mmCIF file of C-alpha atoms in Angstrom:
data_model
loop_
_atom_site.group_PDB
_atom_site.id
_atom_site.type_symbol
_atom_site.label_atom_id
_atom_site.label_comp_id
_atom_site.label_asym_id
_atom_site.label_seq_id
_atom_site.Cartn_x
_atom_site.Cartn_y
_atom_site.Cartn_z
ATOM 1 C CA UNK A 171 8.767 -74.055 40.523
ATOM 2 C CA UNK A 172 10.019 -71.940 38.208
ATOM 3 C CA UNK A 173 7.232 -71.880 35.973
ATOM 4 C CA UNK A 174 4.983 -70.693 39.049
ATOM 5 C CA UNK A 175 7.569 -68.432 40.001
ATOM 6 C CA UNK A 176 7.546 -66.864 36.101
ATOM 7 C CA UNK A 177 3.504 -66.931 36.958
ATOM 8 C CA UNK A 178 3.549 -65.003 39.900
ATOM 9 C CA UNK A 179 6.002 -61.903 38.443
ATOM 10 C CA UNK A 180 3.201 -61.625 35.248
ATOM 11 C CA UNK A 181 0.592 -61.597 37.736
ATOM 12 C CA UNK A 182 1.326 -58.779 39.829
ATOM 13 C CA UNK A 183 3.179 -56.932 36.625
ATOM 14 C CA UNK A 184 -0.366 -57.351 35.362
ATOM 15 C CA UNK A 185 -1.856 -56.384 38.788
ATOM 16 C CA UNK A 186 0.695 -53.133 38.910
ATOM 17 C CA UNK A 187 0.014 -52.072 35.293
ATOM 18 C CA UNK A 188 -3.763 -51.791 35.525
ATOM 19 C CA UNK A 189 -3.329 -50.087 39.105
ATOM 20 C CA UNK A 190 -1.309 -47.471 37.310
ATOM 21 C CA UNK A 191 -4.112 -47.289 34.152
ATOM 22 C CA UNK A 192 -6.582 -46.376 37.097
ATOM 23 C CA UNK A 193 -4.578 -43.834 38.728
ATOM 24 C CA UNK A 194 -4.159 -42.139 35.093
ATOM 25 C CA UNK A 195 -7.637 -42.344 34.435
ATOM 26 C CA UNK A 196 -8.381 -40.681 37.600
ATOM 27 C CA UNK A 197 -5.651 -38.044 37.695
ATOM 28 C CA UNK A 198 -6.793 -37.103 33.824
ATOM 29 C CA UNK A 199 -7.579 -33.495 33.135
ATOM 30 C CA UNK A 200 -9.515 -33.303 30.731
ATOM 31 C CA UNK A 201 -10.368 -29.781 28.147
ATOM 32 C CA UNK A 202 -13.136 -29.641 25.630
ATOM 33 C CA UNK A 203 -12.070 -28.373 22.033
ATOM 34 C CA UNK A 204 -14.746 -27.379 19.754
ATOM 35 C CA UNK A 205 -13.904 -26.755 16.343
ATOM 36 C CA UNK A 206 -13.135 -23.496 14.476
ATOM 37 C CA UNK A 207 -16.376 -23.618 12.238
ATOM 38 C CA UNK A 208 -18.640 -23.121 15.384
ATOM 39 C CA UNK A 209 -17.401 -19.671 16.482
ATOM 40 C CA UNK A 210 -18.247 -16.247 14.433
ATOM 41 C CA UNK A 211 -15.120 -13.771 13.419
ATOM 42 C CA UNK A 212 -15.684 -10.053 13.248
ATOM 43 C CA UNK A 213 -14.189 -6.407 13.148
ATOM 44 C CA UNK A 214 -14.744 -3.368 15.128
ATOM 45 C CA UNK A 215 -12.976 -0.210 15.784
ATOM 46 C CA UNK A 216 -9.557 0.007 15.850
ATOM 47 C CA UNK A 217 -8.097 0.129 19.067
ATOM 48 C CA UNK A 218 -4.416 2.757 19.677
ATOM 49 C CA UNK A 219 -0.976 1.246 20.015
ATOM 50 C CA UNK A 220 0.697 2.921 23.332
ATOM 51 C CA UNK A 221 4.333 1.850 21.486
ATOM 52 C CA UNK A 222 5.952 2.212 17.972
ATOM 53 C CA UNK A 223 9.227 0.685 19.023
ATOM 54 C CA UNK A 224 10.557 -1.697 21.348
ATOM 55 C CA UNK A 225 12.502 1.425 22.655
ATOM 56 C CA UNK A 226 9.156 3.217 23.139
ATOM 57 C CA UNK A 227 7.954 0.129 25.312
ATOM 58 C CA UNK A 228 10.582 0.209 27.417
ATOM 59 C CA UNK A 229 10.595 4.011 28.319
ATOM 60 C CA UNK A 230 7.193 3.704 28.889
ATOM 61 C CA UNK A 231 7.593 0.525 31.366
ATOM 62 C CA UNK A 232 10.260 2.996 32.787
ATOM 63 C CA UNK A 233 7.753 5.733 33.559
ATOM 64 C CA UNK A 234 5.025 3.378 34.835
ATOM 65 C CA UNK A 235 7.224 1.592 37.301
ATOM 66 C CA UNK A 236 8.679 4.657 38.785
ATOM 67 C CA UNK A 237 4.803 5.569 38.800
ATOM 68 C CA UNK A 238 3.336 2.545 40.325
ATOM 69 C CA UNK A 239 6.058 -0.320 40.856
ATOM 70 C CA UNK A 240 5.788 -3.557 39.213
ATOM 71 C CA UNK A 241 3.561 -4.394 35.943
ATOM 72 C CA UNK A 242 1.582 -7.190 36.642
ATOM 73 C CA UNK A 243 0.056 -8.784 33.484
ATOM 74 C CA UNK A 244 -2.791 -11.348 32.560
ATOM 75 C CA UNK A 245 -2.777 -13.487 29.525
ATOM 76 C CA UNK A 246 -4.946 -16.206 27.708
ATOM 77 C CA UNK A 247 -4.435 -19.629 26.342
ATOM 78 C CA UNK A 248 -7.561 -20.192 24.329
ATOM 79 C CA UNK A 249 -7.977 -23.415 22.390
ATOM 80 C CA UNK A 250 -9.872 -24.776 19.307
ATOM 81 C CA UNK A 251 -9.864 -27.992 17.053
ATOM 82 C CA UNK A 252 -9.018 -27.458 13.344
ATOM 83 C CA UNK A 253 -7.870 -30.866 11.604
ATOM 84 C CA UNK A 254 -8.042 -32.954 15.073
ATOM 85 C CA UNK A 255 -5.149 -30.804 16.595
ATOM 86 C CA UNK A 256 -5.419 -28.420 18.753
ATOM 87 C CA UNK A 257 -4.815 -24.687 17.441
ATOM 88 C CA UNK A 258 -4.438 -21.742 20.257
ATOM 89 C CA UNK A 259 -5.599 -18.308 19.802
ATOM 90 C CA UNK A 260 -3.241 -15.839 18.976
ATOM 91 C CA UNK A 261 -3.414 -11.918 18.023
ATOM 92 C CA UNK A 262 -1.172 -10.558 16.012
ATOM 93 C CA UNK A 263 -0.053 -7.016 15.631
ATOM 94 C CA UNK A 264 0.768 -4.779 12.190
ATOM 95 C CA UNK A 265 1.487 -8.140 10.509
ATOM 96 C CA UNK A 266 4.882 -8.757 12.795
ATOM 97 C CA UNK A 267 4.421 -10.308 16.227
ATOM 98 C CA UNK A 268 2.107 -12.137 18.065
ATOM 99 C CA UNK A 269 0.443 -11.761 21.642
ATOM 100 C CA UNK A 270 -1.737 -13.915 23.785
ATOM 101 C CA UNK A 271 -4.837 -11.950 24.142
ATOM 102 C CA UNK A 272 -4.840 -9.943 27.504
ATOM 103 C CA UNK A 273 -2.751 -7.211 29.622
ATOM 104 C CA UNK A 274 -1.673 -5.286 32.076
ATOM 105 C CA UNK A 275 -4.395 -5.340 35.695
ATOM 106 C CA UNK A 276 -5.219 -2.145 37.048
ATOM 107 C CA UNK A 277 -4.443 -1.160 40.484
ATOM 108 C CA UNK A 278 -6.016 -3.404 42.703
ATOM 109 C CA UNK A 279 -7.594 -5.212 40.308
ATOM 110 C CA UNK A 280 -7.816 -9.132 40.268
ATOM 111 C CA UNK A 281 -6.631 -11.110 37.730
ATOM 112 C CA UNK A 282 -9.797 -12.943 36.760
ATOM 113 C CA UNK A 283 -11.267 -9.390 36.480
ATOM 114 C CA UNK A 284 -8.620 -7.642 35.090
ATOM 115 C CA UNK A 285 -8.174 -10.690 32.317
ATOM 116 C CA UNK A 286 -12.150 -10.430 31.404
ATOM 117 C CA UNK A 287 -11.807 -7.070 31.160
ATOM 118 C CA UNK A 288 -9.070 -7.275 28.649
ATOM 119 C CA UNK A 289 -10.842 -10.009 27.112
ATOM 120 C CA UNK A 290 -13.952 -7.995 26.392
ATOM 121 C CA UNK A 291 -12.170 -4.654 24.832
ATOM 122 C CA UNK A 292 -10.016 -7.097 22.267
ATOM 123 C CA UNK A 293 -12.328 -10.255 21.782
ATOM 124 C CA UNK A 294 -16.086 -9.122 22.717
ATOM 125 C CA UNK A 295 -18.878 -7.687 20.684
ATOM 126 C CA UNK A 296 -20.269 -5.047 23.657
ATOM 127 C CA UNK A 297 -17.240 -3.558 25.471
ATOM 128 C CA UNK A 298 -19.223 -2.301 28.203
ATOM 129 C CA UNK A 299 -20.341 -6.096 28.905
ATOM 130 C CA UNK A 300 -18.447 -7.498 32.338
ATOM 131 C CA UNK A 301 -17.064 -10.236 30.798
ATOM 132 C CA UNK A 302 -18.652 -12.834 32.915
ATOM 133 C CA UNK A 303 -19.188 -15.493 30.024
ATOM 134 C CA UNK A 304 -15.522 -15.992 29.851
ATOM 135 C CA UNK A 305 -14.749 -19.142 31.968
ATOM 136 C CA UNK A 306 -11.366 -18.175 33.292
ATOM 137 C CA UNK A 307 -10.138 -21.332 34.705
ATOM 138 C CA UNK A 308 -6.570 -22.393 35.953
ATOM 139 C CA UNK A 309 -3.085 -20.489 36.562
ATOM 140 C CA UNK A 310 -1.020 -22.135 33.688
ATOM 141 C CA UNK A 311 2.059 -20.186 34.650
ATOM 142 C CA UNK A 312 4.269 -17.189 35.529
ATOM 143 C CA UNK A 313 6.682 -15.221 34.355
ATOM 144 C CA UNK A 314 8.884 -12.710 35.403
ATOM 145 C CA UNK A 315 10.759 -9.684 33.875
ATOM 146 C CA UNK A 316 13.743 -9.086 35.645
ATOM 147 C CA UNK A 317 14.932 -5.726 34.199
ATOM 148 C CA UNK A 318 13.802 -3.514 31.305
ATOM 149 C CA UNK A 319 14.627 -5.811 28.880
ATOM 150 C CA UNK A 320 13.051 -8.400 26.406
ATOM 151 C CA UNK A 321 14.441 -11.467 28.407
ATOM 152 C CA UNK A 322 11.778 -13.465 30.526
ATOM 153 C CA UNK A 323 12.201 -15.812 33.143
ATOM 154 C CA UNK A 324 9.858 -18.887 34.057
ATOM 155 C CA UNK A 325 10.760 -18.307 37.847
ATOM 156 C CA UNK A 326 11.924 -15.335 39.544
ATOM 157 C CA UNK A 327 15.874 -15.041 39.312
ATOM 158 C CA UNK A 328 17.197 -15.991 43.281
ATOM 159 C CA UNK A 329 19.727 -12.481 42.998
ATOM 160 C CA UNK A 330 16.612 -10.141 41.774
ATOM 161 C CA UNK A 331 14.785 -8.148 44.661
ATOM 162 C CA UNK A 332 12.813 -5.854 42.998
ATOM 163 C CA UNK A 333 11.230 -7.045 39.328
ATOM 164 C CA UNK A 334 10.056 -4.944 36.715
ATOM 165 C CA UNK A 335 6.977 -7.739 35.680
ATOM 166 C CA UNK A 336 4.611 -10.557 36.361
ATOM 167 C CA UNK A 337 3.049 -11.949 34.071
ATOM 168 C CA UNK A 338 0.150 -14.909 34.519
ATOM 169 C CA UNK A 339 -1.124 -17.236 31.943
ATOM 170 C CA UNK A 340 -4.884 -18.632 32.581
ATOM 171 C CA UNK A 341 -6.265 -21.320 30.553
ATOM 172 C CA UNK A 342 -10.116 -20.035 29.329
ATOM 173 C CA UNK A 343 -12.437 -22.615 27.934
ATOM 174 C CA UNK A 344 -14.713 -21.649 25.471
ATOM 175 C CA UNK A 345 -18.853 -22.573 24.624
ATOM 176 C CA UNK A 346 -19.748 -24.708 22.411
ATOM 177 C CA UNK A 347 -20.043 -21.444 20.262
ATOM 178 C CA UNK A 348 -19.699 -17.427 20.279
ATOM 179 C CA UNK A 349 -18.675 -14.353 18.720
ATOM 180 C CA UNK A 350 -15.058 -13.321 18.506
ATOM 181 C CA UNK A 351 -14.920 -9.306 17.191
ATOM 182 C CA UNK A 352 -11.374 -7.925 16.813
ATOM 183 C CA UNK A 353 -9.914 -4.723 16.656
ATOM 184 C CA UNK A 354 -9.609 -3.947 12.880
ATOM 185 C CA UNK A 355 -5.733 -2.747 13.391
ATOM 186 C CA UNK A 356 -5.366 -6.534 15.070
ATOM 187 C CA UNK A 357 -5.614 -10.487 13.829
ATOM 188 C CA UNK A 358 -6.959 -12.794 15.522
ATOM 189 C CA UNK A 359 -5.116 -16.028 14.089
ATOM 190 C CA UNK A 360 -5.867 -20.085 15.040
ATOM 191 C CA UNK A 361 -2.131 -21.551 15.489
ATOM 192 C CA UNK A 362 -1.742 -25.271 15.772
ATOM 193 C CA UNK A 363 0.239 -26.573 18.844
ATOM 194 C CA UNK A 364 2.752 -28.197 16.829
ATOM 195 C CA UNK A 365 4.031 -25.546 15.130
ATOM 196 C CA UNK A 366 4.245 -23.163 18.189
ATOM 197 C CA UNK A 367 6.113 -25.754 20.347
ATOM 198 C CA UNK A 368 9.829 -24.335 20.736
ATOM 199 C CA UNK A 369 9.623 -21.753 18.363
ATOM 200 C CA UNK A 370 11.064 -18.912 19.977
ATOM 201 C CA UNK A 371 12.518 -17.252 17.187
ATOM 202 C CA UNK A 372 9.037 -16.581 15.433
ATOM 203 C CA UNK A 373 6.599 -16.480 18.815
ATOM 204 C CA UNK A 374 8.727 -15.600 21.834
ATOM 205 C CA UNK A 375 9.322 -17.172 25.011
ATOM 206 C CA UNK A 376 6.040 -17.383 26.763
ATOM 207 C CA UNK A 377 4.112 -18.446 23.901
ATOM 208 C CA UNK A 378 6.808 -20.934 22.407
ATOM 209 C CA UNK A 379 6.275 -22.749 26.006
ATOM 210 C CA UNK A 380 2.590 -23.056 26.037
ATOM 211 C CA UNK A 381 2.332 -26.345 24.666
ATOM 212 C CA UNK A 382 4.649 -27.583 27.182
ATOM 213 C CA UNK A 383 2.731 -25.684 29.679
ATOM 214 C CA UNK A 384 -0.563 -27.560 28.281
ATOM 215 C CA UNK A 385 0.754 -31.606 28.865
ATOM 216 C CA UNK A 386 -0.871 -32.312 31.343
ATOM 217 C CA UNK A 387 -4.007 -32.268 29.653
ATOM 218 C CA UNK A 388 -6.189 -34.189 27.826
ATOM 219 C CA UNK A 389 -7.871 -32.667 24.770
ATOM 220 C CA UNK A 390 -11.508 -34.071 24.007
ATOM 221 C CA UNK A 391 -11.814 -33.233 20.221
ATOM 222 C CA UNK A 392 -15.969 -32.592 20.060
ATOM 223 C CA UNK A 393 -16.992 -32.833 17.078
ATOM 224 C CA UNK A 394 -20.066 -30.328 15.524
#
């Protein structure tokens, strides 16, 4: 009796376990990396920083949301394979800090249009392209700048009526293969996951949490 009974609980542990294997397999989300040796890497004209200092950002944010109310921002998480780990995409300005390629929509602009656009001017070889063979795909997350001040939040604080910023990360996926040209005054840099994962100090808050904001995928490593 006992025997059977020890039977019977393997069974259906057995029974549960590849139940829950299926439900993965079908809940999977899947992304296609490509590696870093498929895509081109160029220069073009340099393109003007609006700030010198942090200060100078700030009185600027001042003036434009007195002008026009909340900045609303669009950013990319772009990902390629370099040594079986995935590496995102990451610009980085006068040799100091980084930035996810994108920024801030025009009035009335959507964010898939207002992200190719942004795309195009700081990753694209004809600027006056539409930036239709980016494949903006899902809302990753949001952010929210509460006051004029470096601090983000991942939600919008319950006591703040009237933020200062939104910003939206969207996953792109690339080709197989293109052309990258950058802004001579910018580089465009491959960082792997690994290293960017909780490191505020050196990348900030929204990029520090990518990686975090990317487990729920799958990465299929294609090889060239």
């Amino acid at each position: 009796m006992g025997e059977a009974a020890e039977a019977t609980t393997l069974y259906h542990h057995h029974r549960n376990r590849n139940h829950e294997s299926e439900y993965d397999r079908n809940q999977r989300l899947e992304v296609d990396l490509y590696p870093l040796s498929n895509y081109y890497f160029g220069a073009k004209h340099s393109i003007p920083f609006k700030d010198e200092t942090l200060a100078d950002r700030f009185s600027r944010m001042k003036s434009n949301y007195a002008a026009r109310g909340i900045r609303n921002c669009v950013e990319a998480v772009i990902l390629v394979e370099l040594f079986k780990h995935p590496h995102l995409l990451l610009l980085q300005v006068k040799n100091s800090f980084f930035k996810l390629p994108g920024g801030r929509l025009r009035p009335g602009e959507s964010d898939i249009d207002g992200l190719r656009r942004k795309l195009v001017r700081k990753l694209s070889v004809n600027e006056d392209d539409n930036g239709t063979e980016w494949e903006v795909g899902e809302c990753l997350g949001m952010w929210w700048r509460a006051e004029f001040e470096t601090l983000l939040y991942p939600y919008l604080p319950p006591n703040v009526r009237k933020p200062k910023e939104c910003t939206k990360l969207f996953l792109v996926k690339l080709p197989e293969s293109r052309k990258f040209i950058v802004p001579k005054n910018l580089k465009l840099l491959a960082v792997p996951l690994c290293q960017i994962h909780e490191n505020q100090k050196r990348y900030g808050q929204v990029i520090s949490a990518v990686p975090q904001l990317l487990s729920k995928f799958s990465f299929n490593m294609i090889e060239s």
